[in-house]
Coordinates of C-alpha atoms and ligand atoms in Angstrom, one line a residue:
Chain A
M1040 CA -4.9 -12.9 -34.6
I1041 CA -1.4 -12.4 -35.6
L1042 CA 1.1 -10.9 -33.2
R1043 CA 4.1 -9.3 -34.8
V1044 CA 7.2 -8.0 -33.0
A1045 CA 9.1 -5.8 -35.4
G1046 CA 12.6 -4.6 -34.7
V1047 CA 12.1 -4.0 -31.0
C1048 CA 15.0 -2.4 -29.2
F1049 CA 14.9 -1.6 -25.5
R1050 CA 17.3 -0.2 -22.9
Y1051 CA 17.1 0.4 -19.2
G1052 CA 18.7 3.8 -18.9
S1053 CA 21.9 3.3 -20.9
L1054 CA 22.0 -0.5 -20.6
P1055 CA 20.9 -1.9 -24.0
V1056 CA 18.8 -5.1 -23.4
L1057 CA 16.9 -5.9 -26.5
K1058 CA 18.5 -5.5 -29.9
D1059 CA 16.3 -5.6 -33.0
V1060 CA 14.0 -8.4 -31.9
T1061 CA 11.7 -9.5 -34.7
F1062 CA 9.3 -12.5 -34.8
E1063 CA 5.7 -13.4 -35.5
V1064 CA 3.2 -15.6 -33.7
N1065 CA 0.1 -16.9 -35.5
K1066 CA -3.3 -17.8 -34.1
G1067 CA -3.2 -21.0 -32.0
E1068 CA 0.6 -21.1 -31.9
V1069 CA 2.6 -21.8 -28.7
V1070 CA 6.0 -20.2 -28.8
C1071 CA 8.6 -20.7 -26.1
I1072 CA 11.4 -18.3 -25.5
L1073 CA 14.7 -19.8 -24.2
G1074 CA 17.8 -18.0 -23.1
P1075 CA 20.2 -17.8 -20.2
N1076 CA 19.6 -15.6 -17.1
G1077 CA 19.6 -12.0 -18.0
S1078 CA 19.3 -12.5 -21.7
G1079 CA 16.1 -10.3 -21.9
K1080 CA 13.2 -12.7 -21.8
T1081 CA 11.2 -10.9 -19.2
T1082 CA 12.0 -7.6 -20.7
L1083 CA 10.7 -8.8 -24.1
L1084 CA 7.4 -10.0 -22.6
R1085 CA 7.0 -6.6 -20.9
C1086 CA 7.7 -4.7 -24.1
I1087 CA 5.0 -6.8 -25.8
N1088 CA 2.2 -5.7 -23.5
R1089 CA 3.6 -2.2 -23.1
L1090 CA 4.6 -2.4 -19.4
L1091 CA 7.8 -1.1 -21.0
R1092 CA 8.1 1.0 -24.1
P1093 CA 10.7 0.1 -26.7
Y1094 CA 12.7 3.0 -28.0
K1095 CA 12.7 1.5 -31.5
G1096 CA 10.5 -0.9 -33.3
S1097 CA 6.9 -1.8 -32.6
V1098 CA 4.5 -4.6 -31.5
L1099 CA 1.6 -5.1 -33.8
V1100 CA -1.6 -7.0 -33.0
N1101 CA -3.5 -7.7 -36.2
E1102 CA -1.5 -4.8 -37.7
R1103 CA -2.5 -2.4 -35.0
D1104 CA 0.4 -0.9 -33.0
V1105 CA -0.1 -1.4 -29.2
I1106 CA 1.3 2.1 -28.7
S1107 CA -2.0 3.4 -30.1
L1108 CA -4.1 1.3 -27.6
K1109 CA -5.5 2.3 -24.2
R1110 CA -4.4 0.4 -21.1
G1111 CA -7.8 -1.1 -20.8
E1112 CA -7.8 -2.3 -24.4
I1113 CA -4.3 -3.8 -24.0
A1114 CA -5.6 -5.7 -20.9
K1115 CA -8.3 -7.3 -23.1
I1116 CA -5.7 -8.6 -25.5
F1117 CA -2.8 -9.7 -23.3
G1118 CA -3.0 -11.9 -20.3
Y1119 CA 0.2 -11.7 -18.3
V1120 CA 1.7 -14.0 -15.7
P1121 CA 4.8 -12.3 -14.2
Q1122 CA 7.9 -14.2 -13.3
I1123 CA 7.5 -13.4 -9.7
E1124 CA 4.6 -11.8 -7.8
E1125 CA 5.8 -11.4 -4.2
N1126 CA 3.1 -9.5 -2.5
R1127 CA 0.6 -11.9 -1.0
F1128 CA -2.5 -10.4 0.3
P1129 CA -5.5 -11.7 2.2
L1130 CA -7.9 -11.6 -0.7
T1131 CA -9.7 -14.9 -1.3
V1132 CA -8.7 -17.0 -4.3
F1133 CA -12.1 -16.3 -5.9
E1134 CA -11.6 -12.6 -5.6
A1135 CA -8.0 -12.7 -6.8
V1136 CA -9.1 -14.6 -10.0
M1137 CA -12.0 -12.1 -10.4
L1138 CA -9.3 -9.4 -10.7
G1139 CA -8.6 -10.9 -14.1
R1140 CA -12.1 -9.8 -15.2
K1141 CA -11.2 -6.2 -14.5
P1142 CA -10.8 -5.2 -18.2
H1143 CA -14.3 -6.6 -19.0
M1144 CA -16.1 -5.8 -15.9
G1145 CA -18.3 -2.9 -14.9
W1146 CA -18.5 -1.8 -11.3
R1147 CA -19.8 -5.1 -10.1
P1148 CA -19.3 -8.6 -11.6
S1149 CA -22.0 -9.8 -14.0
K1150 CA -23.3 -13.3 -14.5
R1151 CA -20.7 -13.7 -17.3
D1152 CA -17.9 -12.7 -15.0
F1153 CA -19.0 -15.2 -12.4
K1154 CA -19.2 -17.9 -15.0
A1155 CA -15.8 -17.2 -16.4
V1156 CA -14.2 -17.3 -13.0
S1157 CA -15.9 -20.4 -11.8
D1158 CA -15.1 -22.2 -15.2
I1159 CA -11.4 -21.3 -14.8
L1160 CA -11.3 -22.4 -11.2
R1161 CA -12.7 -25.7 -12.3
D1162 CA -10.2 -26.1 -15.3
L1163 CA -7.3 -25.4 -13.0
D1164 CA -8.7 -27.6 -10.3
L1165 CA -8.7 -24.7 -7.8
E1166 CA -12.3 -25.0 -6.7
G1167 CA -11.3 -26.5 -3.3
L1168 CA -9.2 -23.4 -2.6
A1169 CA -11.8 -20.8 -3.8
M1170 CA -12.5 -19.3 -0.3
R1171 CA -8.9 -19.6 1.0
K1172 CA -6.9 -16.4 1.4
V1173 CA -4.1 -15.9 -1.1
S1174 CA -1.7 -15.2 1.7
E1175 CA -2.3 -18.7 3.0
L1176 CA -1.4 -20.6 -0.2
S1177 CA 1.7 -22.6 -1.0
G1178 CA 4.0 -21.3 -3.7
G1179 CA 2.7 -23.6 -6.4
E1180 CA -1.0 -23.0 -5.5
W1181 CA -0.4 -19.2 -5.7
R1182 CA 1.3 -19.7 -9.1
K1183 CA -1.8 -21.4 -10.4
V1184 CA -4.0 -18.6 -9.0
I1185 CA -1.9 -16.1 -11.0
M1186 CA -2.4 -18.3 -14.1
A1187 CA -6.1 -18.4 -13.4
R1188 CA -6.2 -14.6 -13.2
A1189 CA -4.5 -14.3 -16.5
L1190 CA -6.9 -16.7 -18.1
A1191 CA -9.9 -14.9 -16.6
Q1192 CA -8.8 -11.9 -18.7
E1193 CA -10.0 -14.0 -21.7
P1194 CA -7.0 -12.7 -23.6
E1195 CA -6.1 -13.3 -27.2
V1196 CA -2.4 -13.5 -26.4
L1197 CA -1.0 -15.1 -23.2
L1198 CA 2.3 -13.9 -22.0
L1199 CA 3.7 -16.4 -19.5
D1200 CA 7.0 -15.7 -17.7
E1201 CA 8.2 -19.0 -16.4
P1202 CA 4.7 -20.3 -15.8
T1203 CA 5.9 -23.6 -14.3
N1204 CA 8.0 -22.0 -11.6
H1205 CA 7.2 -23.6 -8.2
L1206 CA 4.9 -26.2 -9.8
D1207 CA 5.4 -29.9 -9.1
L1208 CA 5.8 -32.4 -12.0
K1209 CA 2.1 -33.1 -12.3
H1210 CA 1.0 -29.5 -12.2
Q1211 CA 3.7 -28.5 -14.7
V1212 CA 2.3 -30.9 -17.2
E1213 CA -1.3 -30.0 -16.3
V1214 CA -0.9 -26.3 -16.6
L1215 CA 1.0 -26.5 -19.9
S1216 CA -1.4 -29.0 -21.4
L1217 CA -4.3 -26.6 -20.5
V1218 CA -2.5 -23.7 -22.1
R1219 CA -1.8 -25.7 -25.2
T1220 CA -5.4 -26.9 -25.4
L1221 CA -6.7 -23.4 -25.1
A1222 CA -4.3 -22.2 -27.8
K1223 CA -5.6 -24.8 -30.2
K1224 CA -9.3 -24.6 -29.2
K1225 CA -9.7 -20.9 -28.9
G1226 CA -6.9 -19.8 -31.2
L1227 CA -4.8 -18.0 -28.5
C1228 CA -1.3 -17.0 -29.2
V1229 CA 0.9 -18.1 -26.3
I1230 CA 4.4 -16.8 -25.7
M1231 CA 6.2 -18.3 -22.7
A1232 CA 9.6 -17.8 -21.3
M1233 CA 11.0 -21.0 -19.9
H1234 CA 14.1 -22.5 -18.4
D1235 CA 13.2 -26.2 -18.6
I1236 CA 14.2 -26.8 -22.2
N1237 CA 12.6 -30.2 -22.5
L1238 CA 9.3 -29.3 -20.9
A1239 CA 9.2 -26.2 -23.1
L1240 CA 9.9 -28.1 -26.3
R1241 CA 7.2 -30.7 -25.5
F1242 CA 4.4 -28.1 -25.4
S1243 CA 5.5 -25.6 -28.0
D1244 CA 5.2 -25.3 -31.7
K1245 CA 8.0 -22.8 -32.2
V1246 CA 11.2 -22.0 -30.3
I1247 CA 12.9 -18.6 -30.0
V1248 CA 16.4 -18.6 -28.4
I1249 CA 17.7 -15.3 -27.3
S1250 CA 21.1 -14.4 -26.1
E1251 CA 22.2 -11.0 -24.9
G1252 CA 19.1 -9.5 -26.2
R1253 CA 19.4 -10.9 -29.7
I1254 CA 17.4 -13.7 -31.4
V1255 CA 19.9 -16.4 -32.2
F1256 CA 17.5 -19.1 -33.3
S1257 CA 13.9 -19.0 -34.3
G1258 CA 12.1 -22.0 -35.8
K1259 CA 10.3 -25.3 -35.3
V1260 CA 10.9 -27.4 -32.2
S1261 CA 12.4 -30.2 -34.3
E1262 CA 14.9 -27.8 -35.9
L1263 CA 16.6 -26.8 -32.7
S1264 CA 20.1 -28.1 -32.9
P1265 CA 22.3 -28.9 -29.9
S1266 CA 25.1 -26.7 -31.2
I1267 CA 22.9 -23.6 -30.7
V1268 CA 22.1 -24.7 -27.1
E1269 CA 25.8 -25.3 -26.5
R1270 CA 26.8 -21.9 -27.8
V1271 CA 24.2 -20.0 -26.0
Y1272 CA 24.5 -21.7 -22.6
G1273 CA 28.2 -22.5 -22.9
I1274 CA 28.0 -26.1 -21.8
K1275 CA 28.2 -29.4 -23.7
V1276 CA 24.9 -31.2 -24.3
E1277 CA 23.7 -34.5 -25.6
V1278 CA 20.6 -35.1 -27.6
L1279 CA 18.2 -38.0 -27.4
H1280 CA 15.2 -38.5 -29.6
D1281 CA 11.9 -39.6 -28.2
G1282 CA 10.5 -40.7 -31.6
N1283 CA 8.0 -37.8 -32.0
G1284 CA 10.6 -35.6 -33.5
I1285 CA 11.0 -33.7 -30.3
P1286 CA 14.6 -33.6 -29.2
I1287 CA 15.5 -34.2 -25.6
I1288 CA 18.5 -32.2 -24.6
I1289 CA 20.5 -33.1 -21.5
P1290 CA 23.7 -31.7 -20.3
A1291 CA 26.7 -34.0 -20.9
I1292 CA 28.5 -34.6 -17.7
Chain B
M619 CA -19.0 -24.7 -9.8
R620 CA -22.4 -24.1 -8.2
Q621 CA -20.8 -24.6 -4.9
V622 CA -18.1 -22.1 -5.4
L623 CA -20.6 -19.4 -6.3
E624 CA -22.7 -20.3 -3.3
E625 CA -19.7 -19.9 -1.0
Y626 CA -18.9 -16.6 -2.6
R627 CA -22.5 -15.4 -2.1
G628 CA -22.3 -16.5 1.5
L629 CA -19.2 -14.3 1.9
I630 CA -21.0 -11.3 0.4
K631 CA -24.0 -11.9 2.7
K632 CA -21.7 -12.0 5.7
R633 CA -20.2 -8.7 4.6
S634 CA -23.6 -7.1 4.2
I635 CA -24.6 -8.2 7.7
V636 CA -21.4 -6.7 9.1
M637 CA -22.1 -3.4 7.4
V638 CA -25.7 -3.3 8.6
A639 CA -24.5 -4.1 12.1
L640 CA -22.0 -1.2 12.0
A641 CA -24.7 1.2 10.7
I642 CA -27.0 0.2 13.6
M643 CA -24.1 0.7 16.0
L644 CA -23.5 4.1 14.6
L645 CA -27.1 5.1 14.9
S646 CA -27.4 3.9 18.5
L647 CA -24.2 5.7 19.4
T648 CA -25.6 8.9 17.8
L649 CA -28.8 8.7 19.8
F650 CA -26.9 8.0 23.0
S651 CA -24.5 10.9 22.2
I652 CA -27.4 13.3 21.7
S653 CA -28.9 12.2 25.0
I654 CA -25.9 13.1 27.2
G655 CA -24.6 16.5 28.2
S656 CA -25.3 19.2 30.8
M657 CA -29.0 18.5 30.4
S658 CA -29.3 14.7 30.0
L659 CA -32.3 13.3 28.3
S660 CA -33.9 9.9 28.0
L661 CA -33.6 8.1 24.7
G662 CA -37.3 8.4 24.2
K663 CA -37.1 12.1 24.6
V664 CA -34.2 12.3 22.1
V665 CA -36.3 10.5 19.5
E666 CA -39.3 12.8 20.3
V667 CA -37.2 15.9 19.9
L668 CA -35.6 14.7 16.6
T669 CA -39.0 13.9 15.1
F670 CA -40.1 17.3 16.1
I671 CA -37.1 18.9 14.4
F672 CA -37.2 16.9 11.2
L673 CA -41.0 16.4 10.9
P674 CA -42.4 19.6 12.3
S675 CA -45.8 18.9 13.9
S676 CA -48.2 20.8 16.0
R677 CA -46.9 19.2 19.2
R678 CA -45.4 21.7 21.5
M679 CA -41.8 21.2 22.6
D680 CA -39.7 23.0 25.1
P681 CA -37.9 25.6 22.9
S682 CA -34.7 25.8 24.9
L683 CA -34.4 22.0 24.7
V684 CA -34.8 22.1 20.9
R685 CA -32.2 24.9 20.7
I686 CA -29.7 23.0 22.7
I687 CA -30.0 20.0 20.4
I688 CA -30.0 22.0 17.2
N689 CA -27.3 24.5 18.0
L690 CA -25.0 22.6 20.4
R691 CA -25.3 18.9 20.1
L692 CA -26.3 18.1 16.5
P693 CA -23.6 20.1 14.7
R694 CA -21.0 18.5 16.9
I695 CA -22.3 15.0 16.5
I696 CA -22.9 15.2 12.8
M697 CA -19.5 16.7 12.3
A698 CA -18.0 13.8 14.3
I699 CA -19.7 11.3 12.0
I700 CA -18.8 13.1 8.7
A701 CA -15.2 13.9 9.7
G702 CA -14.7 10.4 11.0
A703 CA -16.0 9.0 7.7
C704 CA -13.8 11.4 5.7
L705 CA -10.7 10.5 7.6
G706 CA -11.4 6.7 7.5
I707 CA -11.8 6.8 3.7
A708 CA -8.8 9.0 3.3
G709 CA -6.6 6.6 5.2
T710 CA -8.0 3.6 3.3
I711 CA -7.2 4.9 -0.1
L712 CA -3.8 6.3 0.9
Q713 CA -2.8 2.9 2.3
V714 CA -3.6 1.2 -1.0
I715 CA -2.2 3.7 -3.4
L716 CA 1.0 4.0 -1.3
R717 CA 0.9 0.2 -0.7
N718 CA 1.8 0.9 2.9
P719 CA -0.3 -0.2 5.9
L720 CA 1.2 2.6 8.0
A721 CA 0.2 5.4 5.6
S722 CA -2.3 7.9 6.9
P723 CA -3.2 11.6 6.2
Y724 CA -0.1 12.4 8.3
T725 CA 2.1 10.6 5.8
I726 CA 1.4 13.0 3.0
G727 CA 1.9 16.1 5.2
V728 CA -1.7 17.3 5.1
T729 CA -1.9 17.8 8.9
S730 CA 1.3 19.6 9.5
S731 CA 0.7 22.0 6.6
A732 CA -2.8 22.7 7.9
A733 CA -1.3 23.5 11.3
F734 CA 1.2 25.9 9.6
G735 CA -1.6 27.7 7.8
A736 CA -3.4 28.1 11.1
A737 CA -0.3 29.3 12.8
L738 CA 0.2 31.9 10.0
A739 CA -3.2 33.3 10.7
I740 CA -3.1 33.1 14.5
I741 CA 0.5 34.4 15.0
L742 CA 1.2 36.7 12.1
G743 CA -2.4 37.6 11.5
A744 CA -1.8 36.9 7.9
G745 CA -4.8 35.3 6.2
I746 CA -5.3 34.2 2.6
I747 CA -8.7 35.9 2.8
G748 CA -7.9 39.1 4.5
W749 CA -5.8 40.4 7.3
M750 CA -7.2 39.9 10.7
G751 CA -5.1 42.0 12.9
K752 CA -3.0 41.0 15.9
N753 CA -5.8 40.9 18.4
I754 CA -6.8 37.3 18.7
I755 CA -9.9 38.2 20.7
Y756 CA -11.5 39.5 17.5
M757 CA -10.2 36.6 15.4
N758 CA -12.4 35.6 12.6
P759 CA -12.4 31.8 12.7
Y760 CA -12.8 31.5 9.0
V761 CA -9.5 33.2 8.3
V762 CA -7.8 30.4 10.2
V763 CA -10.0 27.7 8.5
F764 CA -9.2 29.1 5.0
N765 CA -5.5 29.3 5.7
A766 CA -5.4 25.7 7.1
F767 CA -7.2 24.4 4.1
T768 CA -5.2 26.3 1.5
F769 CA -1.9 25.2 3.0
S770 CA -2.9 21.6 3.1
A771 CA -4.1 21.7 -0.4
M772 CA -0.9 23.3 -1.5
C773 CA 1.2 20.7 0.3
S774 CA -0.7 17.9 -1.3
I775 CA -0.2 19.4 -4.8
I776 CA 3.5 19.7 -4.1
V777 CA 3.6 16.0 -2.9
A778 CA 1.6 15.0 -6.0
F779 CA 4.1 16.8 -8.3
L780 CA 7.1 15.4 -6.6
S781 CA 5.7 11.9 -6.8
L782 CA 4.7 12.3 -10.5
Y783 CA 8.2 13.3 -11.2
K784 CA 9.4 10.0 -9.9
G785 CA 6.7 8.0 -11.8
T786 CA 4.4 8.1 -8.8
S787 CA 6.2 5.3 -7.0
P788 CA 4.8 4.7 -3.5
S789 CA 8.2 5.3 -1.8
A790 CA 8.8 8.5 -3.6
T791 CA 5.4 9.8 -2.6
I792 CA 5.9 8.8 1.0
L793 CA 9.3 10.5 1.1
A794 CA 7.9 13.6 -0.4
G795 CA 5.2 13.6 2.2
I796 CA 7.7 13.2 5.0
A797 CA 9.8 16.0 3.7
M798 CA 6.8 18.3 3.6
T799 CA 5.8 17.3 7.1
Y800 CA 9.2 18.3 8.4
L801 CA 9.3 21.5 6.4
F802 CA 5.9 22.7 7.7
S803 CA 6.6 21.6 11.3
A804 CA 9.8 23.6 11.2
A805 CA 8.1 26.6 9.8
T806 CA 5.4 26.3 12.5
S807 CA 8.0 26.2 15.2
L808 CA 9.7 29.3 13.8
L809 CA 6.4 31.1 13.9
Q810 CA 5.8 30.0 17.5
Y811 CA 9.2 31.3 18.4
F812 CA 8.0 34.8 17.5
G813 CA 4.5 34.5 18.9
T814 CA 3.2 35.8 22.2
T815 CA 2.0 33.5 24.9
E816 CA -1.6 34.0 24.1
Q817 CA -1.1 33.4 20.4
I818 CA 0.8 30.2 21.1
A819 CA -2.0 29.1 23.4
A820 CA -4.5 29.8 20.7
L821 CA -2.5 27.8 18.3
V822 CA -2.1 24.9 20.6
F823 CA -5.8 25.0 21.2
W824 CA -6.4 24.9 17.4
V825 CA -4.1 22.0 17.0
F826 CA -6.1 19.8 19.4
G827 CA -8.9 18.8 17.3
D828 CA -12.1 20.0 19.0
L829 CA -15.5 19.2 17.7
G830 CA -17.0 21.9 19.8
K831 CA -15.9 24.4 17.1
A832 CA -18.2 22.9 14.5
E833 CA -21.0 25.1 13.3
W834 CA -23.7 24.2 10.8
L835 CA -21.9 25.9 8.0
D836 CA -18.8 23.8 8.7
V837 CA -20.9 20.6 8.8
S838 CA -22.5 21.5 5.4
I839 CA -19.2 22.2 3.7
T840 CA -17.6 19.0 5.0
S841 CA -20.7 17.0 4.0
C842 CA -20.6 18.5 0.5
I843 CA -16.9 17.5 0.1
F844 CA -17.7 14.0 1.4
L845 CA -20.7 13.6 -1.0
I846 CA -18.7 14.8 -4.0
T847 CA -15.7 12.6 -3.5
L848 CA -17.4 9.5 -2.4
P849 CA -18.9 8.5 -5.8
L850 CA -15.6 9.0 -7.5
I851 CA -13.8 6.9 -4.9
M852 CA -16.4 4.2 -5.1
W853 CA -15.9 4.2 -8.9
L854 CA -12.2 3.6 -8.4
T855 CA -12.6 0.7 -6.0
G856 CA -12.1 -1.8 -8.8
D857 CA -8.8 -0.2 -9.6
Y858 CA -7.7 -0.3 -5.9
N859 CA -8.4 -4.0 -5.9
A860 CA -6.1 -4.4 -8.8
L861 CA -3.4 -2.2 -7.2
I862 CA -3.1 -4.4 -4.1
S863 CA -0.5 -6.6 -5.6
S864 CA 1.8 -4.4 -7.6
D865 CA 1.9 -1.6 -10.2
E866 CA 3.0 -4.1 -12.8
V867 CA 0.0 -6.4 -12.2
A868 CA -2.4 -3.5 -12.0
E869 CA -1.2 -2.2 -15.3
S870 CA -1.4 -5.5 -17.0
L871 CA -5.0 -5.7 -15.8
G872 CA -5.7 -2.4 -17.5
V873 CA -5.4 0.1 -14.7
N874 CA -3.9 3.5 -15.4
V875 CA -1.8 3.5 -12.3
R876 CA -0.5 7.1 -12.5
T877 CA -3.9 8.6 -13.0
V878 CA -5.5 6.6 -10.3
R879 CA -2.7 7.5 -7.8
I880 CA -2.9 11.2 -8.5
I881 CA -6.7 11.4 -8.4
S882 CA -6.7 9.4 -5.2
L883 CA -4.0 11.6 -3.6
I884 CA -6.1 14.6 -4.3
M885 CA -9.3 13.0 -3.0
A886 CA -7.5 11.9 0.2
S887 CA -6.1 15.4 0.7
L888 CA -9.6 17.0 0.3
L889 CA -11.2 14.5 2.6
T890 CA -8.5 15.3 5.2
A891 CA -7.9 19.0 4.8
T892 CA -11.6 19.9 5.0
P893 CA -12.5 18.5 8.4
I894 CA -9.1 19.4 9.8
A895 CA -9.4 23.0 8.7
F896 CA -12.7 23.2 10.7
I897 CA -12.0 21.2 13.8
G898 CA -8.2 21.0 14.0
T899 CA -5.9 17.9 13.7
I900 CA -7.3 14.6 14.7
S901 CA -4.8 11.7 14.9
F902 CA -5.2 8.0 14.4
I903 CA -8.7 7.8 12.9
G904 CA -7.2 7.7 9.4
L905 CA -4.7 5.0 10.4
L906 CA -6.9 2.9 12.6
A907 CA -10.2 2.8 10.7
P908 CA -8.8 1.0 7.6
H909 CA -7.1 -1.6 9.8
I910 CA -10.3 -2.4 11.7
A911 CA -12.3 -2.4 8.5
R912 CA -10.0 -4.9 6.8
L913 CA -10.3 -7.1 9.9
V914 CA -14.1 -7.2 9.8
I915 CA -14.8 -7.1 6.1
G916 CA -11.8 -8.3 4.1
L917 CA -9.9 -6.7 1.4
D918 CA -12.3 -6.0 -1.4
Y919 CA -12.3 -2.2 -1.7
R920 CA -15.9 -2.1 -2.9
Y921 CA -16.9 -3.1 0.7
L922 CA -13.8 -1.8 2.4
V923 CA -14.3 1.9 1.5
P924 CA -17.8 2.2 3.0
T925 CA -16.9 0.1 5.9
S926 CA -13.9 2.2 6.9
A927 CA -16.2 5.3 6.6
L928 CA -18.6 3.7 9.1
I929 CA -15.8 2.7 11.4
G930 CA -14.1 6.1 11.2
A931 CA -17.4 7.7 12.1
I932 CA -18.0 5.3 15.0
L933 CA -14.5 5.8 16.4
L934 CA -14.6 9.6 16.2
L935 CA -18.1 9.9 17.7
A936 CA -17.2 7.4 20.4
A937 CA -14.0 9.3 21.2
D938 CA -15.9 12.6 21.4
T939 CA -18.7 11.1 23.5
A940 CA -16.1 9.8 25.9
G941 CA -14.5 13.2 25.9
R942 CA -17.8 14.7 26.9
T943 CA -18.5 12.3 29.7
V944 CA -15.3 11.2 31.5
L945 CA -14.5 14.5 33.2
S946 CA -17.9 16.0 32.8
P947 CA -18.8 18.9 33.1
L948 CA -15.2 19.5 31.7
I949 CA -15.1 18.6 28.0
L950 CA -11.9 17.1 26.7
P951 CA -10.9 17.9 23.1
V952 CA -11.5 14.9 20.8
G953 CA -8.0 15.1 19.3
I954 CA -6.5 14.1 22.7
L955 CA -9.0 11.3 23.1
T956 CA -8.4 9.7 19.7
A957 CA -4.6 9.5 20.4
F958 CA -5.2 7.9 23.8
M959 CA -7.7 5.4 22.5
G960 CA -5.8 4.9 19.2
V961 CA -2.4 3.9 20.5
P962 CA -3.5 0.8 22.5
L963 CA -6.0 -0.2 19.8
F964 CA -3.4 0.1 17.1
L965 CA -0.7 -1.8 19.0
Y966 CA -3.2 -4.5 19.7
L967 CA -4.0 -4.8 16.0
L968 CA -0.4 -4.9 15.1
L969 CA 0.5 -7.6 17.6
K970 CA -2.5 -9.7 17.1
R971 CA -2.4 -10.0 13.3
R972 CA 0.1 -12.3 11.6
E973 CA -0.5 -10.9 8.2
G974 CA -2.8 -8.8 6.3
Y975 CA -1.9 -5.4 5.2
L976 CA -3.4 -3.0 2.7
Ligands
ATP550 N1 14.5 -2.7 -13.9 C1 15.7 -2.9 -14.5 N2 16.6 -1.9 -14.5 C2 17.8 -2.1 -15.1 N3 18.2 -3.2 -15.6 C3 17.4 -4.2 -15.6 C4 16.1 -4.1 -15.0 N4 15.5 -5.3 -15.2 C5 16.4 -6.1 -15.8 N5 17.5 -5.5 -16.1 C6 18.7 -6.0 -16.8 O1 18.2 -6.4 -18.1 C7 18.8 -7.6 -18.5 C8 17.7 -8.5 -19.0 O2 16.8 -8.8 -17.9 P1 15.6 -9.8 -18.0 O3 14.9 -9.7 -16.7 O4 14.8 -9.5 -19.2 O5 16.3 -11.2 -18.2 P2 15.6 -12.6 -18.3 O6 16.0 -13.2 -19.6 O7 14.2 -12.6 -17.9 O8 16.5 -13.4 -17.1 P3 16.0 -14.5 -16.1 O9 16.1 -15.8 -16.8 O10 17.0 -14.5 -15.0 O11 14.6 -14.2 -15.7 C9 19.6 -8.1 -17.4 O12 20.9 -7.9 -17.7 C10 19.1 -7.3 -16.2 O13 20.2 -7.1 -15.3
MG551 MG1 13.0 -13.3 -16.5

C-alpha cells in the first residue's frame, strides 16, 4: 500500500486553500501533519478520501486514482475520524461502532462483523460502555467511539483529524500507541493532523508541516528544526532532546 | 468479548419481543374494530365470519352480516392499517434524511399539494383524467383521487430538484418543501374564493381524512405501493443508520448521500400521496409514529422502520375506531381524531424526553 498525493490544489469557492500539495506515505508509516489553525490540514484529509474534490492534482492509492473509485470502495480503503462530530444520538456504542462495518456488511452483520466490532471494543477498552447510548458519553469516551468506528472499517489508510482531542493524558498515549502498533503490525498508512507537536513527534515516523496550504517541511521526525516551527507559528521556541533523537519543542517564554 | 455479544443479543431479543407485542396489539385492535358498529358482534362471531370469508366452508352464514363486514368494515379497517403504516414509514425516513425530528409528510408539501389537486377537480371541475363537469353530485371520485395524487407527485419532484440543486442539504430540502406548502395553500385559497358554497363544502369534506371513502380498489392500490416500496426502504436502512450523524460521516462510511436522499424523498412522497389521495389528509401519524417507535425500539433503522409501520397502523386504526364509537351512531372523520389525539401525545413526548431525535 502506497498512498501518493500528487500536486493537489483545492479551493472553497474562490478561496484557495491547498496549493500543490505533494507527498507519499508508505505501508506501515505514521505521518503527522502539523500547521497553524486554518492552514488546510482538515481540507487536505478530506481531499484524500474524496469528501472534497481537488480541482487539480490527484490522490493515488497503489497507483489507482481515488476519483475512479466508488464511494463504497473508498470506504473500504480509508477510515476517517473527523475533527469534530457534534451530533450525538441515542444509538448504543456497540451499534455506533458497527456502523464502521457498513462498507463490508450485507444487510445484517455477519459473524465476522461481530468479531471485528468486539475485538475493537476490547482493544480500545470500551467494553464496559458497549450498551451505553452515545448521547450519554463524555467527550473523550465519544472520541474513542469514533476512533473505534474508523478502525472497524478495517481500512488500509487511517485519516485522523486531531485524534487526541478531548482525551486525557493516559488515553492520548493509549490511542496513539494502538494506532502505531496497528500501523506496524497490519501495514496501515496513518495520516494524522495534530496540534500537540511533541505528542505527534513521539508517535510518528514522518512529519509534514503546512502553512497557508503549502508544504513547508516534509521529512523524518529528527530532521524537524526549530527554525521551521518558529517561522510557521510565529513564536520563539526552545528545543530539548530526549536522547532518542526525538526533539522536544517548547515555546520560549 | 463474549459478554458484549451476549448483551447485544439481549437487546435484539428485547426488540423482537416489542415488535411481536405490537403486532399482537394491532391484531386485537383489528378484531375489536370489526366487531363494533351499527350491528355489534361478539369477538367469537367476528372470528367465525372471518374464517368463513377467507376459508370458505359449507357452514351457512347470514349473508347480510357477511356483506356488512366485506363491504363496509373490512375495506375501512384494512385501509386504516395500510395507510397508517405508509404514513409511519414516510415520517421515519423523512426525519432521518432531513435530519430533523419535526419533519413529516407535511414538511415536503405533499399534503397541501394533494389538497390543491382535489380543489382543482372539485371547484373547477378540471381533472387530469377527464373533465367532470360542474355538478358535484355526479362527481367521479377517481378524478379527485388522480388529481390529488398527480399534484403531490409533482410537488415532490419539484422539491427533489430544488434540493438537488443545493447538493441535497437537509435545510434546502425543508425550505423548498415549506415554499411549496405555501404556494399550494395559496392556490387552494384562490380556488376556494371562486367556488360555490357546495363546492367548498365538498372540498372541506375531502380535506378531513375519512376512511369511510375507502373501497377495495383503493385498498389494493395502496397496498401495492406499500409492498413495492417497503423492500427498497428496508434495503436502505443500513444507509439511514450511517446518515444519523452527518453527511460527512455517512459518506466516509461509503453511503452515496445524494442518491439515498433523492430515492427516499420519492419513496416517502409515494407512501404519503397514495393514501392521502384516497382518503384525504391525515395529520400527525407521520410525525408521531416515528417518535413513539424510537422510544420503544431504539434508533437502529432496521428495526425502526417496521416498528413505525406497526405503530402508524395502530394509531390510525385506534383513531378511526374511536371516531366510530365516541359519538355513535355519528361517525367522526379520522383526520379530526388524529389531530386531537396527536397534539397531546406529541407534546407529552416532547416534554418528557431529554434527548433523542432522529
Ligand atoms: N466549508 C468551508 N467553506 C469555506 N472555507 C472553508 C471551509 N472550511 C474551511 N475553510 C477555510 O479553509 C481554510 C483551511 O481550513 P481547514 O479546516 O483545512 O484548516 P485546519 O488546518 O484544519 O485548521 P484547524 O487547525 O483550525 O483545524 C481556512 O482558512 C478556513 O477558513
Ligand atoms: Mg482542522
